Structure formats: C-alpha cells, structure tokens
XYZ file of C-alpha atoms in Angstrom:
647
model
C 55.613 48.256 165.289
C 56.053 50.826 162.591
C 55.169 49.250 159.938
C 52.054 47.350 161.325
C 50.940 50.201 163.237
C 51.448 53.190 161.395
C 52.169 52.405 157.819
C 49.683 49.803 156.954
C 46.494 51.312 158.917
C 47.135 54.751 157.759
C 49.112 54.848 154.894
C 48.371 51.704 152.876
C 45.753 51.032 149.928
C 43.898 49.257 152.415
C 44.154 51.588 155.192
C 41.698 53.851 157.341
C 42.744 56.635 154.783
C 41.731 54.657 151.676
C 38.342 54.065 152.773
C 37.281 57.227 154.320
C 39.357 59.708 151.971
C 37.904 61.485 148.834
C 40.506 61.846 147.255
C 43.626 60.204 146.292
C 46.598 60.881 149.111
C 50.438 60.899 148.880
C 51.937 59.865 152.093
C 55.071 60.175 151.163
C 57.209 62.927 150.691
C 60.932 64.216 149.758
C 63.381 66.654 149.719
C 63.105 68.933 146.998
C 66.497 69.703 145.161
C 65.919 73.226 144.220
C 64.542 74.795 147.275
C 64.877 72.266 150.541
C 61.405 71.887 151.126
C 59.355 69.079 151.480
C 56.999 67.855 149.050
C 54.410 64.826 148.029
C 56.084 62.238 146.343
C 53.737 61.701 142.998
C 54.965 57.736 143.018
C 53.790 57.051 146.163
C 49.898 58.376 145.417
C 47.373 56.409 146.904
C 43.894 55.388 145.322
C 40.259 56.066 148.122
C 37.611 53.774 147.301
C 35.143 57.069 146.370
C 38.455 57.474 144.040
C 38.077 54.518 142.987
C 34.066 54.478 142.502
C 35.046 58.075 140.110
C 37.808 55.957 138.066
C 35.262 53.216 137.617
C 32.721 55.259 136.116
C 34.565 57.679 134.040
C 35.912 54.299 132.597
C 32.459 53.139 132.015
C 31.643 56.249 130.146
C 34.702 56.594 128.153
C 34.408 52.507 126.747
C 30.755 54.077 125.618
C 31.986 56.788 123.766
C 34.547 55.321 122.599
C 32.227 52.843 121.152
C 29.708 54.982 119.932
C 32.513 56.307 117.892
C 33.804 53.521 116.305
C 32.089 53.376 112.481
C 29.873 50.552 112.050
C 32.178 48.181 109.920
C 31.977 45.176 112.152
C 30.913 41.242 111.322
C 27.733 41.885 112.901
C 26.781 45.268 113.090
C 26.385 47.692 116.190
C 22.331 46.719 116.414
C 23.290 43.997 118.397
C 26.665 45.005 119.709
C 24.881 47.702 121.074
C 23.238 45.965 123.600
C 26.443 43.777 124.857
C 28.324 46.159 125.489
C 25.834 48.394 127.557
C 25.520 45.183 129.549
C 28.442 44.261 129.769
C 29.872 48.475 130.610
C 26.986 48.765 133.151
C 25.840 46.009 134.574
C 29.468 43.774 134.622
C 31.355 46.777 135.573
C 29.207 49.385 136.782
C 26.924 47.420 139.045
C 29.441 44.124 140.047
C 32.499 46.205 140.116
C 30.440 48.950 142.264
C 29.327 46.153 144.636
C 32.822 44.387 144.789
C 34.222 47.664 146.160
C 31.552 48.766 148.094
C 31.247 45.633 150.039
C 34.945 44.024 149.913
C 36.657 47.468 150.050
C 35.622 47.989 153.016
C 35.546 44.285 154.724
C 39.223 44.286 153.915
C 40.361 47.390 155.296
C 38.996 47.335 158.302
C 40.143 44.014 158.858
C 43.461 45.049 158.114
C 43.390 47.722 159.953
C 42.166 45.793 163.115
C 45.044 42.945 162.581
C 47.872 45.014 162.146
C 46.865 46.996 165.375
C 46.545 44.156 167.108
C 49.884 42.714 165.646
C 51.698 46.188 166.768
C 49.806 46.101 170.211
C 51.604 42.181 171.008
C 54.665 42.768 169.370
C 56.326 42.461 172.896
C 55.048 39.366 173.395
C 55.787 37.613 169.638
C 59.264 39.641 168.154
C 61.576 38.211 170.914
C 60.741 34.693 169.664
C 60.778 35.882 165.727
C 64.126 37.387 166.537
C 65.481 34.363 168.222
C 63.843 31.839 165.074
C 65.257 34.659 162.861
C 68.769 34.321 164.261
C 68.883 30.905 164.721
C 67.836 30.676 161.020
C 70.449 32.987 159.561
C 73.269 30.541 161.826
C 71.861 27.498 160.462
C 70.970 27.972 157.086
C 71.522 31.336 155.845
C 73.180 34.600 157.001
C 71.005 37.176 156.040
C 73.050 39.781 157.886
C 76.109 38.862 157.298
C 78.931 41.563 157.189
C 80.880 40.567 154.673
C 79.622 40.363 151.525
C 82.367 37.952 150.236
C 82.324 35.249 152.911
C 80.062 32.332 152.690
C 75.987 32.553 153.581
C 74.869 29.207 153.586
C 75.284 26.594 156.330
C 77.803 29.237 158.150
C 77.076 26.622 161.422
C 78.041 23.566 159.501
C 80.995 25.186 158.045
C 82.381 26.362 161.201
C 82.077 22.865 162.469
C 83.082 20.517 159.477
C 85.198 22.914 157.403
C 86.689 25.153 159.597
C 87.348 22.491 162.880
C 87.002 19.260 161.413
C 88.736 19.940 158.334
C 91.551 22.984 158.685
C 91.781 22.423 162.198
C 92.422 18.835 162.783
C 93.279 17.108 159.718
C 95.290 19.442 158.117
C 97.961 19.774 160.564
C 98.000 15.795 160.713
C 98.384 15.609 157.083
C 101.022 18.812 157.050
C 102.854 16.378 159.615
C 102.351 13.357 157.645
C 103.281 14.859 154.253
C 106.528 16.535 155.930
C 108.286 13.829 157.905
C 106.917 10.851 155.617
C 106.324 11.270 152.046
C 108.511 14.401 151.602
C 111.676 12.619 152.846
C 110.507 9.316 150.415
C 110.365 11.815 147.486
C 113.616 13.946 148.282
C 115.333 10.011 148.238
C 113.635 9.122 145.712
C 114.644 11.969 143.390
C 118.128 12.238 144.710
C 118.852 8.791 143.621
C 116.979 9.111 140.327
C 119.247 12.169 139.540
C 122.910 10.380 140.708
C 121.894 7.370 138.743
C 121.186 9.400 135.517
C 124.609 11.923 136.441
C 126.379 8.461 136.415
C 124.953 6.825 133.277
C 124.913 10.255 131.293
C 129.824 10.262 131.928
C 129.575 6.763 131.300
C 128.246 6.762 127.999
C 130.038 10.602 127.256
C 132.948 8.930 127.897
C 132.434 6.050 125.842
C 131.057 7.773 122.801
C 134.364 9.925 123.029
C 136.904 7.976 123.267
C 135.800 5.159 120.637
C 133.877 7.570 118.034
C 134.628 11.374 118.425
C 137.908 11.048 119.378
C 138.869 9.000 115.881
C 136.461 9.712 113.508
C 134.701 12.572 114.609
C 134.995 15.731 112.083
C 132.951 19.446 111.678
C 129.833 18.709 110.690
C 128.508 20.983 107.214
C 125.064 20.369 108.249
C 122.753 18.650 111.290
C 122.203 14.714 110.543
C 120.801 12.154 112.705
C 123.403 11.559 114.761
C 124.404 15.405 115.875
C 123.189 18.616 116.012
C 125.459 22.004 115.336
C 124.073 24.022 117.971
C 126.677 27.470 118.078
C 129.213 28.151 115.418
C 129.628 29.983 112.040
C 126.926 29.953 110.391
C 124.385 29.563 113.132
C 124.396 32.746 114.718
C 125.834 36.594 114.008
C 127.724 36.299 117.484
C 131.110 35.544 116.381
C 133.996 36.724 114.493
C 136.886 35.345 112.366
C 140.183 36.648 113.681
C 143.208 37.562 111.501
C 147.102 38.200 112.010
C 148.443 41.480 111.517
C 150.533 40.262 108.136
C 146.915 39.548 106.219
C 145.469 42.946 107.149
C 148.906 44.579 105.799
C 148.235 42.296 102.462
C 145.592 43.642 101.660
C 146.265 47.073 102.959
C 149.122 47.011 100.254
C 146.810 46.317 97.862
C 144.394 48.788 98.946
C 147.489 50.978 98.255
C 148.044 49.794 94.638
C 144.066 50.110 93.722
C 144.631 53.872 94.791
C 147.581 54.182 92.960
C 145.590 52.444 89.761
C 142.984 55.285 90.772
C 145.142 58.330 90.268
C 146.680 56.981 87.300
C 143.650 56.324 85.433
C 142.764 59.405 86.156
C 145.826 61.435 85.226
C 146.122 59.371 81.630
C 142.234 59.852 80.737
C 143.152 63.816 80.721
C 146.219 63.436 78.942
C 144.153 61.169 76.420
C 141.421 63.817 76.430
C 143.688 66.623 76.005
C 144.678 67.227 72.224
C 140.628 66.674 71.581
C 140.057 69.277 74.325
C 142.644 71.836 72.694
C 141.352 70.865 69.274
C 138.247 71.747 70.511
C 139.068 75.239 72.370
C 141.136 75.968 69.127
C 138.109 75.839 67.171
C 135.973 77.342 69.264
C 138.447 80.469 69.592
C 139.344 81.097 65.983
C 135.451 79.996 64.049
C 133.028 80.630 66.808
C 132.740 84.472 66.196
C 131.087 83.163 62.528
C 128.845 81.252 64.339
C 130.693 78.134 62.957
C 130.654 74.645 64.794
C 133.039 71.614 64.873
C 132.103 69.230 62.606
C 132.891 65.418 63.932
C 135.009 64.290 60.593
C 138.155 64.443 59.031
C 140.733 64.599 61.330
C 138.850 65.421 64.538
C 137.036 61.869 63.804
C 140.239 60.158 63.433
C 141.798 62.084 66.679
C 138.287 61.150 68.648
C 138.782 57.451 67.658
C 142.326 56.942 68.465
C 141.340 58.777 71.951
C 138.777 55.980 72.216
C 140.687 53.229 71.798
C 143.669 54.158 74.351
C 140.829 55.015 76.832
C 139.744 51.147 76.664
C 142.931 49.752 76.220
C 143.465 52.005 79.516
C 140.179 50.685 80.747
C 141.066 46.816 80.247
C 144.715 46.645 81.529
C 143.274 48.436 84.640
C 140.891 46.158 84.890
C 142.923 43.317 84.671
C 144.680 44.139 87.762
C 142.166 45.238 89.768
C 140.873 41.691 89.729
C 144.363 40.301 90.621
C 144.108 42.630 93.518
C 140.928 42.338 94.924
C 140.574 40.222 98.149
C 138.179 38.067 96.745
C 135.887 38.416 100.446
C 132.051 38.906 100.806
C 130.178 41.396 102.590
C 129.387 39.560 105.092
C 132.411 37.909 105.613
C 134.438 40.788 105.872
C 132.200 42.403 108.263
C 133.361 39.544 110.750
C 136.966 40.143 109.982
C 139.007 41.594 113.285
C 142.018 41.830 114.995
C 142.989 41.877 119.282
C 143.795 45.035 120.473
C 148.141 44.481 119.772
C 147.486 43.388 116.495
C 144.874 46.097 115.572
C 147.656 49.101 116.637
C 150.638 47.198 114.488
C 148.231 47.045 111.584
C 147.296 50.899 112.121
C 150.833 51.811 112.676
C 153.234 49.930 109.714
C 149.830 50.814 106.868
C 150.929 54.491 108.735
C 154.256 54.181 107.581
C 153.705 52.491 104.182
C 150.990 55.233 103.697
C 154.112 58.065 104.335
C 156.309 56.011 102.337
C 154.092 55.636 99.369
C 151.116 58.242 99.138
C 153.199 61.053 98.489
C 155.141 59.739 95.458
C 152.580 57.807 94.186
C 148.997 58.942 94.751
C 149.477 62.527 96.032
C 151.448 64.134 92.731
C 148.657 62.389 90.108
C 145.646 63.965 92.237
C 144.063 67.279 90.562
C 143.240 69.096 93.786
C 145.880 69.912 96.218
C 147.209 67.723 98.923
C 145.262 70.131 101.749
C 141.991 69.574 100.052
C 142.813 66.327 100.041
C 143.428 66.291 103.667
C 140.364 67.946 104.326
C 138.295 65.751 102.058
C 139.128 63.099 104.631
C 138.172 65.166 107.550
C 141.818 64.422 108.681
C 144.350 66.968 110.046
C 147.815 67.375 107.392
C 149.809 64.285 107.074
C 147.476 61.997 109.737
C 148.819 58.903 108.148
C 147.092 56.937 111.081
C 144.226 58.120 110.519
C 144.060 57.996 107.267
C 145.608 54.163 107.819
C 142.271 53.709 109.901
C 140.134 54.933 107.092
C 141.405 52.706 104.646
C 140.987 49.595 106.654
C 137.352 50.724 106.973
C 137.026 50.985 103.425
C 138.809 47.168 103.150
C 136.845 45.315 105.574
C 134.308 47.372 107.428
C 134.002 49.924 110.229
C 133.563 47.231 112.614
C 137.171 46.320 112.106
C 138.609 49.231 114.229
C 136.913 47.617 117.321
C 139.178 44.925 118.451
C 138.660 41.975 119.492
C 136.956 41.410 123.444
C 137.984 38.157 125.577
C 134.521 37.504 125.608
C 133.583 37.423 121.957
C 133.981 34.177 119.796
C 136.270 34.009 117.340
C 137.541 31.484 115.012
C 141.388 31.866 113.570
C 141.238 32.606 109.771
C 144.473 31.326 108.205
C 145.714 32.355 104.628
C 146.428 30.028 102.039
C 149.871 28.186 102.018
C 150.464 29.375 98.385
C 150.382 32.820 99.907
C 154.118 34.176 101.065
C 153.803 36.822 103.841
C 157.331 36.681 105.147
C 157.955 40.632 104.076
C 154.799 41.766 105.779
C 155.973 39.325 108.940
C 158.867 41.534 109.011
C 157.396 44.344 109.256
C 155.158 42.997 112.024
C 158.538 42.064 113.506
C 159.639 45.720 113.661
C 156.823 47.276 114.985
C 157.332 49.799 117.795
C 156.305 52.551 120.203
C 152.487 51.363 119.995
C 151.756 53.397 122.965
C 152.048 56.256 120.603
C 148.628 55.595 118.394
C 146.238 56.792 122.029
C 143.153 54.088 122.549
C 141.774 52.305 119.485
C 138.230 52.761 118.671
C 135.443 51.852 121.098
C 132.783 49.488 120.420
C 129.488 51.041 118.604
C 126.149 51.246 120.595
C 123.135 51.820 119.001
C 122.181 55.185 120.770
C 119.176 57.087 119.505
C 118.703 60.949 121.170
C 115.132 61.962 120.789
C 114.524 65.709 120.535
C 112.875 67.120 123.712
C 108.856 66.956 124.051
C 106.809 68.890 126.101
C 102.781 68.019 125.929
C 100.917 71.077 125.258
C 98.871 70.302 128.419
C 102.034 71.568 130.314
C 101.364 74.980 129.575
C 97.354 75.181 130.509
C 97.588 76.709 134.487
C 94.612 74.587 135.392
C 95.734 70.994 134.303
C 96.835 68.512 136.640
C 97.823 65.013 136.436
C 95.126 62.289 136.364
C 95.459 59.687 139.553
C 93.722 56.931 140.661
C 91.684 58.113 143.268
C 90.754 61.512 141.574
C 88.767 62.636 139.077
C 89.515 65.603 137.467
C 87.094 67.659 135.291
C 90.439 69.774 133.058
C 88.190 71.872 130.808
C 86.445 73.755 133.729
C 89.499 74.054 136.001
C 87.735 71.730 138.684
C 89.273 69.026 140.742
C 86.954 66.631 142.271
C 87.416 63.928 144.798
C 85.250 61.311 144.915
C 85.485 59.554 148.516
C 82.695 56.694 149.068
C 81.248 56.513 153.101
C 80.342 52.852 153.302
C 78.396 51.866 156.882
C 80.155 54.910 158.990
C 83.777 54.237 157.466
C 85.514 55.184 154.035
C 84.961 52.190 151.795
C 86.154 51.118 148.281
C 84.497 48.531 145.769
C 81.053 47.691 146.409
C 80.036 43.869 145.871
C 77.914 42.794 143.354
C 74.898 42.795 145.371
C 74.755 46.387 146.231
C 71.156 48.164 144.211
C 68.915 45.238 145.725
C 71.306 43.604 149.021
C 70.015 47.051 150.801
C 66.290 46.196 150.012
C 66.774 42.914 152.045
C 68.431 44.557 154.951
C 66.217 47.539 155.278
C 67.928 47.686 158.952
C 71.538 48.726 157.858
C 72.831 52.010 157.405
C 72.133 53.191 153.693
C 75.413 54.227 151.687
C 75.680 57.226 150.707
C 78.553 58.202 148.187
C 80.348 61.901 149.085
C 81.893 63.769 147.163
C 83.917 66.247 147.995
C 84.842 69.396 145.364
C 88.104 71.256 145.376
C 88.741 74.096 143.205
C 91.769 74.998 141.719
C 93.291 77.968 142.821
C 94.465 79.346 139.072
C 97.977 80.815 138.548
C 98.377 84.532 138.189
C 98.285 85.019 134.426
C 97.148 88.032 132.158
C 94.261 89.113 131.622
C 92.278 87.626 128.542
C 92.265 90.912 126.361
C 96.439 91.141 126.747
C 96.590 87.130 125.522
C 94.563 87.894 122.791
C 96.293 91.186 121.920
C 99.161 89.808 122.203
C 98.403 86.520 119.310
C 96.950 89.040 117.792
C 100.199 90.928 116.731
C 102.051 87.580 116.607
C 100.010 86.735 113.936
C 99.455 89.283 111.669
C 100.936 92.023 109.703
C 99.741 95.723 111.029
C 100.177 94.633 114.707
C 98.348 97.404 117.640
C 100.420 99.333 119.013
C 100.440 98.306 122.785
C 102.099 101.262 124.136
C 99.737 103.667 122.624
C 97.527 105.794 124.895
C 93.896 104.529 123.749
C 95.385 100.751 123.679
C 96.358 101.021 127.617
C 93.205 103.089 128.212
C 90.824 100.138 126.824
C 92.547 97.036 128.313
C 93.026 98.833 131.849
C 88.983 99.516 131.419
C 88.465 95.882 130.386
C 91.150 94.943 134.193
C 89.428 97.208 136.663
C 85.885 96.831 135.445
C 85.496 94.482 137.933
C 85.417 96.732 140.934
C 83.162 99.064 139.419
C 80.373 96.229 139.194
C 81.072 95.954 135.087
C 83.342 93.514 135.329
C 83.436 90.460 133.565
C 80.659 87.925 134.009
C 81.382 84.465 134.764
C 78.333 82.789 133.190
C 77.540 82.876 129.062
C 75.406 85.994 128.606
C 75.223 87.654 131.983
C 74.679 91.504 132.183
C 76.259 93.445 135.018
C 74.832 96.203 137.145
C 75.160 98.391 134.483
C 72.775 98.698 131.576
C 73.855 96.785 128.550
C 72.701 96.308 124.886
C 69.498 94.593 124.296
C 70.511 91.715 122.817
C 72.539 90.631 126.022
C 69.386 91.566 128.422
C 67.020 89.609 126.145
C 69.930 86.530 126.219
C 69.797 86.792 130.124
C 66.494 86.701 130.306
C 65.297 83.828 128.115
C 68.665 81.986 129.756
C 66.631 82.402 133.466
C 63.197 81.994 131.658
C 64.864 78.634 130.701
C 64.961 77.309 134.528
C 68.799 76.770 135.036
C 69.685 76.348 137.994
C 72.263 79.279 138.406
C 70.258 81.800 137.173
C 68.212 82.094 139.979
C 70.494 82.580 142.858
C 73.348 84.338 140.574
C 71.348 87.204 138.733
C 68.607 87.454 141.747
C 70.443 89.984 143.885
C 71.134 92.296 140.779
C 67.211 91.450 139.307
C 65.943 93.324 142.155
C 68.032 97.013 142.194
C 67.618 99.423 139.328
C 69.599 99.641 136.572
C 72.652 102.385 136.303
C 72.677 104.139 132.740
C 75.991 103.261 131.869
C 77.915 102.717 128.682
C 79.898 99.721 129.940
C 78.825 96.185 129.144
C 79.723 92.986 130.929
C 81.030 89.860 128.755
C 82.774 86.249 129.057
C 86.564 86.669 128.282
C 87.131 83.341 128.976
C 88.280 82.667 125.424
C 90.940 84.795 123.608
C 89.551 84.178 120.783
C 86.283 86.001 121.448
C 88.215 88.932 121.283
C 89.199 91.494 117.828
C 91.086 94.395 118.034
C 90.159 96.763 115.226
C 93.699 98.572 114.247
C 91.807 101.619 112.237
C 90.045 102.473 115.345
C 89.625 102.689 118.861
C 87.130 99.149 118.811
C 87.130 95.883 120.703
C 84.992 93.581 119.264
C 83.842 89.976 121.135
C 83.009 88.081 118.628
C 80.781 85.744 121.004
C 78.511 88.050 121.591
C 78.989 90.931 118.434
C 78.905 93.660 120.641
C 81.475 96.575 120.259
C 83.156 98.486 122.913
C-alpha cells in the first residue's frame, strides 16, 4: 500500500507532483554526517513537466548557438544547413517534443496516479491471494526468502520429497543394510583368503629359494643385479659402524706413540743441525757487526750451510720412511666409522694410559723445547692426565666420534685385522686390564645443539602495542584498538555469502545489516613525559650533555609537565593553540587547518574560538615525538623543531 499509494502518486516522475510542480523536487532525504540533520538527497531529484518544458527549450537554444558558432567549413555550407536545423531545433523538438509532453505528460500521470490508488484502495481484497501464489511459488520452484543462503533454492518441494524422503530416507538405510550384512562380509572373505593364499605361497617359495640357492651359493653382493637388490649395509647408508677389538686400537695407539716420538726427534736433531750455523752466525754478528760488516754466504760458511743441508734431508727421508711403515693406511671416512663397546673403549683408554706413563716421559717429554707444564696445559689437561691425554690421541687416530661407544641399537659390522698381523703382546695387555671402574663414564654421544642469543622485537618496548588476533583489528601507530563485531538480522554474524550488495535489493522486507563497530582505547602506561625522553637521548647521544639537575633545566621541563592545568598544556592535534596567545605562525596554522573543513576542528577549537585570548608568553605544541624536541646547552632554549618555535 506504500508503495502504490504514496510513493508512486506523489513521489514518482509520473506523479501528482511531477505534473503540477515548477520546479524539480527531491523526495528523498538523509542523515547528514556532520550535523544530524536531515537533508534532500541530490540523487533522488525529480524532473516537473514545466521543468521539463525549461530543459527542452534551453536545449533548443543552446543546439542554435552552438551552431551558429561552428565556422562554416562544412560539405555544403551553412546556407542550407541553416534552414534544417531551425526545422529540425524548432519544429521536431520545440513544437513535437512540446506537444508530446504537454499531451502524454499529463495522460500518463494521471492515469497512474488513478491506478495505483485504486491498486492501494483493493489491496485487501488482491495481496492475500498474491501472498499465497507468492508462497506457493517460492515452495515449488524457488525460495526467494530463504534463510540460509547456502542451502538449495530451486525445487526445495521436490527435494524434500525425492532427495530428502525418497532418497536419504528410504533407500539409503536399505542399501546401508544391504552393503553391511551382504557385500561387506563377501569382501572381508574375499580379501582374507586372497591374503592367506599369498602368506602361504610367499614361505613356500622363501623357503625354496633358500634352501636350494642362498643357502649354497649365495654370497655378498658388490653391487645390485637382476636377481637381488642390497637394500641396508655398508655402503648404502651413513647408519652403521665397523667395530674393532681393543688389541687393534692399542696397534695403532703404539704407533701413534712412535710418530710422536719421530716428532720430537726431528725436532731436537734439526736444532742441533742448525746450531754451529746459528753460532757461526751470532759469532759474526758479535765481533763484525759494529763495522757495519755482513756474512758473506762462501768459504766455509757455504760449505758448513751445505753439509747442514744434506743431514737435514737425509733426516727428512729416513723419517719419512717410517712414517709410512707406521701409518694405518685408513681413510677419512673409514675411520670415522671405527668404534669400540663401552668395555672395550675403557681397556683401550686405560693400557694407551699406561703405555703413555711408561713411554712419554723418556721418550717424548725430555726432546720437547717447552716445559712439561706447558705442555700439559697446551692440551688443556691437568699434570700427568695420561687418560686424558690417552683419549686425545685416539681422537687424533680415528676421530672424535670414537670416544662414543658403541649403542645396542646401532649397526655394526666386525672389522678383523689381517692374519699376517701378530697382536698377541697387545692381547696381553688386554688380558691384564683392571679396575675399569676407575676411568668415571666414557664420553656421551654428540647432539647437534645450536643456542640462539636472546631476541626481543623492538615492538616490545612501545606501551601502546598489542598483539594482532583474529577477531581484532588494531590500528598500533595511533594507540587505538578497534573491534570490529558484524550484527547480521538481530544476532552477531560472521562471513557474509556471496550474494550480500544485491540479495538485500530482492528482499527489500528483511532487516538491513548493519556492520558495528565498536572502539576501545588503550589506556597508555605511565611513562615520562616527552621533553625528559628526549632530554634524556639527547645526552646519550652526544658529547656536552644538559645538565638535568640544574635549576633552569628542572624549571623548563616542570613548565613543559604542569602546563596542562594552566590551559597551556600540550595540544593533542598538529598545530593547535591553547587558551593562551601564541606566535603567529601557529594561529595562522590553526586557522587555515579549520578553514580547511576537518572534521575536528570544529567541535575541538570551538569552545576556545569563542572566549578572549589571555596575553601570555606560553605556547601550546605536539610533544608527541621526541624528536621534535632540541635542547640548546649554551642557553636556557627549547626548541620544537616541528613547529620552529622557541621557548
């Protein structure tokens, strides 16, 4: 009844308005965001056919100025154009389009007018059968108003009947029974029997493959053929290790013992082969060097530096020589995976303990240059920690990972020496190995553990920040927290569908939604003023720091504290003057910043706009930035640098 009753006849291009109006109309208005008041809605203006008759004939006379003014550079020339396009301006337009709306115009609106009265006027007797075609309609074929925007909108009748009862009502639990007492059973067999048969088949033909082809011919394979495939093993993977006895790690511990020994004694003999060309030397430099004189290599210094020469390589080459026969002869890699179990790893430690106390000190110790406590502490060890030192060297033989023993749950293959290899004297020793208890625990196994040095964002320290959620959105650089909350149809809703700018055009009936949001503020954390922050990195950073304690210092920053309550405080907009009279460059600022039409200047400088002005010598600024602020040392200034003013 609205709409045919009040909108159409009155408010319509074809209403009662339009035809007997002057002038255009707006009929509808809105809610003005500055002030609260109602006004005319400029989209919604409405033409009057005298409006109309205007439009028409200012149009007429602006197509004949407009050609008039057009130069006369046409194909035919504007003696004959002339006369078209009066005829066509004033008689086409003026006099059939004058006609069209005086007559039609009219005709239509009133006819209008009288229909959609007389619509309204019966709707009592019509909209109970619309509504019951309407509703029928939406069950049948579509569901206009459907509240859900997911759920099917089409045939929702049909759907209920086939789908929903036909379908998921009655055949489904026949099939669910069918499927669960009939072919379920039939496959469980069927797969049951598949799987025995294939068990059975698969130890049969193990079993025969074993016993007739591993079992008498089968070896290690070097590499994967046809017929097999190495799967785990050496060489396949880093997860294994070859395991020793105790009597091969003492082997070569002995000879780790004798390459020391060769150590020592090449050095010692290299400085007794160096020393009559080193006393030759300091003999001449003692006796000839106060004339400036210089030894000359010839004569008998050349013969003495050539002999030296040749014992230092045949040194060099019977050194050598053994050191070959010595060395172990085993890779990198391979002696990475050399270890020992736990027993065997403390009788290895413990006998290379005692041949290290039996042997270092007559052997290595006496031959070294520095003294046998800088030799101690050149291992990091304690004085005369043979074990340790025993551990060190078997580090330096095979690797570090050989002071881990051995786990039950590692694999390991046996590494056996060579038969032309006798170890019966290191056996022996094995043999008379005691009081293991004595070495403590062996070494752990190594982790790979990385300690990362302690970080802190820089966001921790800002007062205002706070942690970004879901459900929140958080504006950090002006210290607000808003929460967005959505009202959907009464209730607190989430996503919207698809559908959502034109579905509420269709369904001009349901409740519009209207998305609240809801602003908290931060309550900020007591912290110092802005003048004290930037006093403070002030003297951090330079040189000639102020003096805080000083008189004038504690004078200006309590001035720039309690201004507040004297109504020269600090103003929380850019360029806002208190009550107080200011410089003119912040007045003139404030003034072209309302002049502007912001929003906040109205309401936030109109209370102070209309009382007088206090001659004062204070002036109001933004501290919201320490920077803004300079401290001049040589005088009793404060300078914002935002603004240039001085204090």
């Amino acid at each position: 009844m609205f709409f045919f009753g009040v909108v159409i006849p009155w408010c319509s291009p074809v209403s009662v308005r339009a035809l007997f109006c002057v002038a255009p109309f707006t009929p509808d208005l809105e809610l003005s965001q500055v002030n609260g008041t109602l006004f005319p809605r400029q989209s919604s203006s409405t033409t009057t056919m005298i409006s109309t008759l205007r439009a028409l004939a200012r149009h007429i006379s602006k197509a004949t100025t407009q050609f008039e003014s057009k130069p006369d550079t046409g194909f035919i020339g504007k003696g004959m154009t002339r006369q078209l396009n009066k005829t066509w301006n004033y008689i086409g337009k003026g006099v059939f389009g004058t006609l069209g709306i005086v007559l039609v115009f009219p005709i239509v609106c009133l006819l209008s007018t009288i229909l959609c009265l007389a619509v309204a006027a019966t709707a009592f007797i019509w909209m109970p059968a619309v509504t019951l075609l309407l509703q029928v309609g939406m069950g049948v074929f579509w569901d206009l108003d459907s509240p859900v925007a997911e759920r099917n909108k089409y045939l929702v009748v049909l759907e209920a009947l086939l789908w929903d009862i036909g379908v998921c009502g009655l055949l489904q639990p026949v099939a669910a029974v069918f499927v669960s007492c009939v072919i379920c059973p039939l496959l469980s067999l069927f797969v049951t029997t598949v799987g025995a048969l294939r068990f059975v088949c698969r130890l049969a033909w193990d079993a025969v493959v074993f016993h007739l082809v591993i079992k008498k011919r089968g070896r290690i394979p070097a590499s994967d053929s046809v017929i097999v495939k190495r799967i785990e093993g050496p060489g396949l993977n880093n997860n294994y290790y070859y395991q020793i006895r105790p009597e091969q790690a003492l082997a070569a511990f002995e000879a780790k013992l004798e390459l020391d020994e060769l150590a020592a004694f090449q050095h010692q003999m290299e400085l007794k082969i160096m020393l009559p060309q080193k006393d030759y030397s300091q003999f001449v430099a003692a006796c000839f060097g106060p004339f400036s004189a210089t030894l000359a290599r010839v004569g008998a210094y050349k013969s003495l530096e050539r002999e030296g020469h040749d014992l230092m390589t045949s040194l060099q080459e019977k050194l050598e020589r053994r050191r070959r026969d010595l060395h172990t002869g085993l890779a990198t890699g391979l002696r990475s995976k050399l270890k020992l179990n736990t027993i065997d790893l403390k009788i290895a430690i413990q006998q290379g303990a005692l041949m290290l106390e039996r042997f270092y000190p007559s052997h290595v110790l006496w031959r070294l240059v520095i003294s046998e406590q800088e030799f101690w502490d050149g291992k990091a060890l304690q004085m005369n920690d043979w074990p340790g030192l025993a551990a060190l060297l078997y580090a330096d033989i095979f690797s570090l990972d050989f002071l881990t023993p051995l786990d039950e749950s590692d694999t390991s293959f046996r590494l056996e020496a060579s038969p032309q290899v006798d170890l019966t004297r290191y056996s022996e020793l094995v043999r008379g190995a005691g009081g293991l208890d004595l070495l403590g625990p062996v070494y752990a196994p190594r982790a790979n553990i990385q300690v990362h040095s302690p970080f802190l964002d820089v966001s921790a320290f800002n007062p205002r920040y706070r942690p970004i959620q879901n459900n929140k959105n958080r504006d950090t650089g002006t210290g607000q927290s808003t929460i967005q909350t959505t009202l959907i149809g009464g209730g607190i809703g989430g996503t919207v569908g698809r559908g959502t700018r034109w579905w509420p055009s269709v369904r001009p009936w349901k409740r519009p939604e209207h998305p609240y949001s809801a602003e908290k503020l931060v309550i900020p954390l007591p912290i110092p003023h802005p003048a004290q922050i930037a006093l403070t990195i002030y003297n951090r950073d330079t040189d000639n720091p102020i003096p805080v304690d000083s008189e004038t210092c504690r004078h200006v920053l309590r001035g720039l504290e309690e201004g507040g309550d004297e109504g020269t405080g600090v103003a929380r907009y850019r360029g806002g003057a208190g009550d107080g009279g200011s410089a003119d460059t912040i007045s003139s600022s404030s003034s072209s910043q309302r002049s502007m039409g912001e929003p906040w200047a109205d309401w936030t400088t109109g209370a102070a706009g209309g009382r007088p002005k206090k001659s004062s010598t204070a002036v109001r600024v933004d501290l919201a930035s320490p920077e803004d602020i300079t401290l001049d040392s040589d005088s009793t200034r404060v300078v914002f640098s935002a603004y240039g003013t001085t204090v």
